[in-house]
mmCIF file of C-alpha atoms in Angstrom:
data_model
loop_
_atom_site.group_PDB
_atom_site.id
_atom_site.type_symbol
_atom_site.label_atom_id
_atom_site.label_comp_id
_atom_site.label_asym_id
_atom_site.label_seq_id
_atom_site.Cartn_x
_atom_site.Cartn_y
_atom_site.Cartn_z
ATOM 1 C CA UNK A 1 121.302 94.592 136.809
ATOM 2 C CA UNK A 2 119.668 94.593 133.391
ATOM 3 C CA UNK A 3 122.562 92.710 131.826
ATOM 4 C CA UNK A 4 122.281 89.887 134.348
ATOM 5 C CA UNK A 5 118.525 89.489 133.702
ATOM 6 C CA UNK A 6 118.879 89.266 129.928
ATOM 7 C CA UNK A 7 122.366 88.104 128.871
ATOM 8 C CA UNK A 8 121.194 87.518 125.286
ATOM 9 C CA UNK A 9 120.585 91.247 124.837
ATOM 10 C CA UNK A 10 123.145 92.919 122.577
ATOM 11 C CA UNK A 11 124.225 96.349 123.651
ATOM 12 C CA UNK A 12 126.479 98.597 121.602
ATOM 13 C CA UNK A 13 128.424 101.466 123.178
ATOM 14 C CA UNK A 14 129.111 102.369 126.791
ATOM 15 C CA UNK A 15 126.759 105.353 126.546
ATOM 16 C CA UNK A 16 123.983 102.994 125.480
ATOM 17 C CA UNK A 17 124.654 100.787 128.475
ATOM 18 C CA UNK A 18 124.531 103.766 130.860
ATOM 19 C CA UNK A 19 121.331 105.154 129.374
ATOM 20 C CA UNK A 20 119.676 101.746 129.623
ATOM 21 C CA UNK A 21 120.778 101.254 133.216
ATOM 22 C CA UNK A 22 119.591 104.634 134.409
ATOM 23 C CA UNK A 23 116.242 104.188 132.576
ATOM 24 C CA UNK A 24 116.536 107.065 130.110
ATOM 25 C CA UNK A 25 116.559 104.872 127.020
ATOM 26 C CA UNK A 26 114.802 101.662 126.100
ATOM 27 C CA UNK A 27 116.963 98.623 125.610
ATOM 28 C CA UNK A 28 117.944 98.058 121.990
ATOM 29 C CA UNK A 29 115.975 95.371 120.241
ATOM 30 C CA UNK A 30 117.521 92.761 118.035
ATOM 31 C CA UNK A 31 116.318 93.024 114.494
ATOM 32 C CA UNK A 32 115.030 89.806 113.107
ATOM 33 C CA UNK A 33 117.245 88.883 110.222
ATOM 34 C CA UNK A 34 115.415 87.811 107.091
ATOM 35 C CA UNK A 35 116.885 85.066 104.950
ATOM 36 C CA UNK A 36 118.866 86.332 101.949
ATOM 37 C CA UNK A 37 116.709 84.333 99.559
ATOM 38 C CA UNK A 38 113.419 85.880 100.723
ATOM 39 C CA UNK A 39 113.305 89.057 98.614
ATOM 40 C CA UNK A 40 114.430 87.446 95.332
ATOM 41 C CA UNK A 41 111.976 84.590 95.868
ATOM 42 C CA UNK A 42 109.167 87.033 96.605
ATOM 43 C CA UNK A 43 110.018 89.013 93.473
ATOM 44 C CA UNK A 44 109.928 85.903 91.291
ATOM 45 C CA UNK A 45 106.631 84.822 92.830
ATOM 46 C CA UNK A 46 105.061 88.209 92.107
ATOM 47 C CA UNK A 47 106.270 88.233 88.515
ATOM 48 C CA UNK A 48 104.968 84.713 87.890
ATOM 49 C CA UNK A 49 101.650 85.441 89.574
ATOM 50 C CA UNK A 50 101.329 88.763 87.781
ATOM 51 C CA UNK A 51 101.775 87.314 84.321
ATOM 52 C CA UNK A 52 105.356 88.357 83.695
ATOM 53 C CA UNK A 53 107.251 91.580 83.550
ATOM 54 C CA UNK A 54 104.426 93.353 81.709
ATOM 55 C CA UNK A 55 102.557 93.466 85.017
ATOM 56 C CA UNK A 56 105.240 95.805 86.352
ATOM 57 C CA UNK A 57 104.953 98.166 83.395
ATOM 58 C CA UNK A 58 102.089 100.308 84.677
ATOM 59 C CA UNK A 59 102.829 102.681 87.487
ATOM 60 C CA UNK A 60 100.121 104.626 89.310
ATOM 61 C CA UNK A 61 100.837 107.814 87.363
ATOM 62 C CA UNK A 62 100.274 105.978 84.044
ATOM 63 C CA UNK A 63 97.039 104.480 85.318
ATOM 64 C CA UNK A 64 95.867 107.937 86.360
ATOM 65 C CA UNK A 65 96.867 109.344 82.969
ATOM 66 C CA UNK A 66 94.992 106.556 81.152
ATOM 67 C CA UNK A 67 91.845 107.234 83.202
ATOM 68 C CA UNK A 68 92.186 110.945 82.506
ATOM 69 C CA UNK A 69 92.565 110.330 78.764
ATOM 70 C CA UNK A 70 89.498 108.088 78.780
ATOM 71 C CA UNK A 71 87.426 110.733 80.591
ATOM 72 C CA UNK A 72 88.593 113.410 78.170
ATOM 73 C CA UNK A 73 87.641 111.174 75.261
ATOM 74 C CA UNK A 74 84.189 110.622 76.726
ATOM 75 C CA UNK A 75 83.667 114.374 77.076
ATOM 76 C CA UNK A 76 84.742 114.897 73.461
ATOM 77 C CA UNK A 77 82.214 112.249 72.311
ATOM 78 C CA UNK A 78 79.502 114.133 74.208
ATOM 79 C CA UNK A 79 80.410 117.176 72.116
ATOM 80 C CA UNK A 80 80.592 115.116 68.873
ATOM 81 C CA UNK A 81 84.316 115.921 68.562
ATOM 82 C CA UNK A 82 85.214 112.472 67.259
ATOM 83 C CA UNK A 83 88.738 113.311 66.072
ATOM 84 C CA UNK A 84 89.704 114.599 69.516
ATOM 85 C CA UNK A 85 87.938 111.688 71.217
ATOM 86 C CA UNK A 86 89.843 109.222 69.025
ATOM 87 C CA UNK A 87 93.139 110.778 70.077
ATOM 88 C CA UNK A 88 92.258 110.490 73.761
ATOM 89 C CA UNK A 89 90.991 106.897 73.518
ATOM 90 C CA UNK A 90 94.090 105.831 71.579
ATOM 91 C CA UNK A 91 96.341 107.401 74.197
ATOM 92 C CA UNK A 92 94.383 105.719 77.003
ATOM 93 C CA UNK A 93 94.871 102.395 75.212
ATOM 94 C CA UNK A 94 98.611 103.028 74.728
ATOM 95 C CA UNK A 95 99.013 103.792 78.418
ATOM 96 C CA UNK A 96 96.873 101.004 79.817
ATOM 97 C CA UNK A 97 96.718 98.257 77.219
ATOM 98 C CA UNK A 98 93.102 97.702 78.258
ATOM 99 C CA UNK A 99 91.439 95.859 75.355
ATOM 100 C CA UNK A 100 88.056 97.388 76.205
ATOM 101 C CA UNK A 101 89.349 100.658 74.801
ATOM 102 C CA UNK A 102 89.647 99.069 71.348
ATOM 103 C CA UNK A 103 85.846 99.177 71.245
ATOM 104 C CA UNK A 104 85.895 102.939 71.895
ATOM 105 C CA UNK A 105 88.556 103.470 69.228
ATOM 106 C CA UNK A 106 86.500 101.420 66.743
ATOM 107 C CA UNK A 107 83.430 103.486 67.571
ATOM 108 C CA UNK A 108 85.319 106.691 66.787
ATOM 109 C CA UNK A 109 86.458 105.372 63.399
ATOM 110 C CA UNK A 110 82.854 104.361 62.654
ATOM 111 C CA UNK A 111 81.538 107.782 63.643
ATOM 112 C CA UNK A 112 84.259 109.481 61.574
ATOM 113 C CA UNK A 113 83.072 107.570 58.496
ATOM 114 C CA UNK A 114 85.958 105.070 58.262
ATOM 115 C CA UNK A 115 84.099 101.747 58.192
ATOM 116 C CA UNK A 116 87.008 99.472 57.207
ATOM 117 C CA UNK A 117 89.206 100.692 60.069
ATOM 118 C CA UNK A 118 86.266 100.494 62.453
ATOM 119 C CA UNK A 119 85.531 96.887 61.437
ATOM 120 C CA UNK A 120 89.207 95.975 61.820
ATOM 121 C CA UNK A 121 89.312 97.381 65.351
ATOM 122 C CA UNK A 122 86.022 95.752 66.307
ATOM 123 C CA UNK A 123 87.583 92.429 65.249
ATOM 124 C CA UNK A 124 90.672 93.115 67.371
ATOM 125 C CA UNK A 125 88.390 93.928 70.279
ATOM 126 C CA UNK A 126 86.600 90.565 69.908
ATOM 127 C CA UNK A 127 89.892 88.680 69.709
ATOM 128 C CA UNK A 128 91.139 90.404 72.853
ATOM 129 C CA UNK A 129 87.792 90.098 74.666
ATOM 130 C CA UNK A 130 86.068 86.946 73.360
ATOM 131 C CA UNK A 131 83.716 86.977 76.363
ATOM 132 C CA UNK A 132 82.627 90.595 75.823
ATOM 133 C CA UNK A 133 79.048 91.131 76.993
ATOM 134 C CA UNK A 134 78.319 93.186 73.863
ATOM 135 C CA UNK A 135 79.747 90.568 71.468
ATOM 136 C CA UNK A 136 76.512 90.122 69.463
ATOM 137 C CA UNK A 137 76.213 93.880 68.951
ATOM 138 C CA UNK A 138 79.857 94.148 67.871
ATOM 139 C CA UNK A 139 79.484 91.243 65.428
ATOM 140 C CA UNK A 140 76.403 92.906 63.935
ATOM 141 C CA UNK A 141 78.318 96.169 63.637
ATOM 142 C CA UNK A 142 81.154 94.375 61.798
ATOM 143 C CA UNK A 143 78.678 92.823 59.326
ATOM 144 C CA UNK A 144 77.123 96.249 58.786
ATOM 145 C CA UNK A 145 80.463 97.990 58.215
ATOM 146 C CA UNK A 146 82.200 95.261 56.231
ATOM 147 C CA UNK A 147 79.547 93.162 54.458
ATOM 148 C CA UNK A 148 80.662 89.750 53.235
ATOM 149 C CA UNK A 149 83.452 89.419 55.770
ATOM 150 C CA UNK A 150 83.792 87.022 58.676
ATOM 151 C CA UNK A 151 83.335 88.451 62.167
ATOM 152 C CA UNK A 152 86.600 86.895 63.385
#
């Protein structure tokens, strides 16, 4: 019989035994038991590797919303609607925390005729992204908007 061939097999009720013996049901499989420490250890490893709890803050819906806000802002810039674009870029930054968006926000303040705020945000952008590929352009923009000030 099946039980004699595999004595290590665990079988529950009598109806399970009968259905296994007559071939109408597959034999139950033992679930591999995971160690109790595995999930907490995995969670800690992910948090440490991800840079802390802030890495868990963004959920897919927020990422999608941030992308949508950025795209809306870009469309508003195309139409020279800088106030509306500023609102969308600021919201995209709030949702994502992506420092690259500080450049877009600074641009909107510059285009709206607010040079001091623009220069301040360009500086924040350079602090957050010291390796920015457009660093020289941003530094020149800061000097233009806020003459006599340091770029950092």
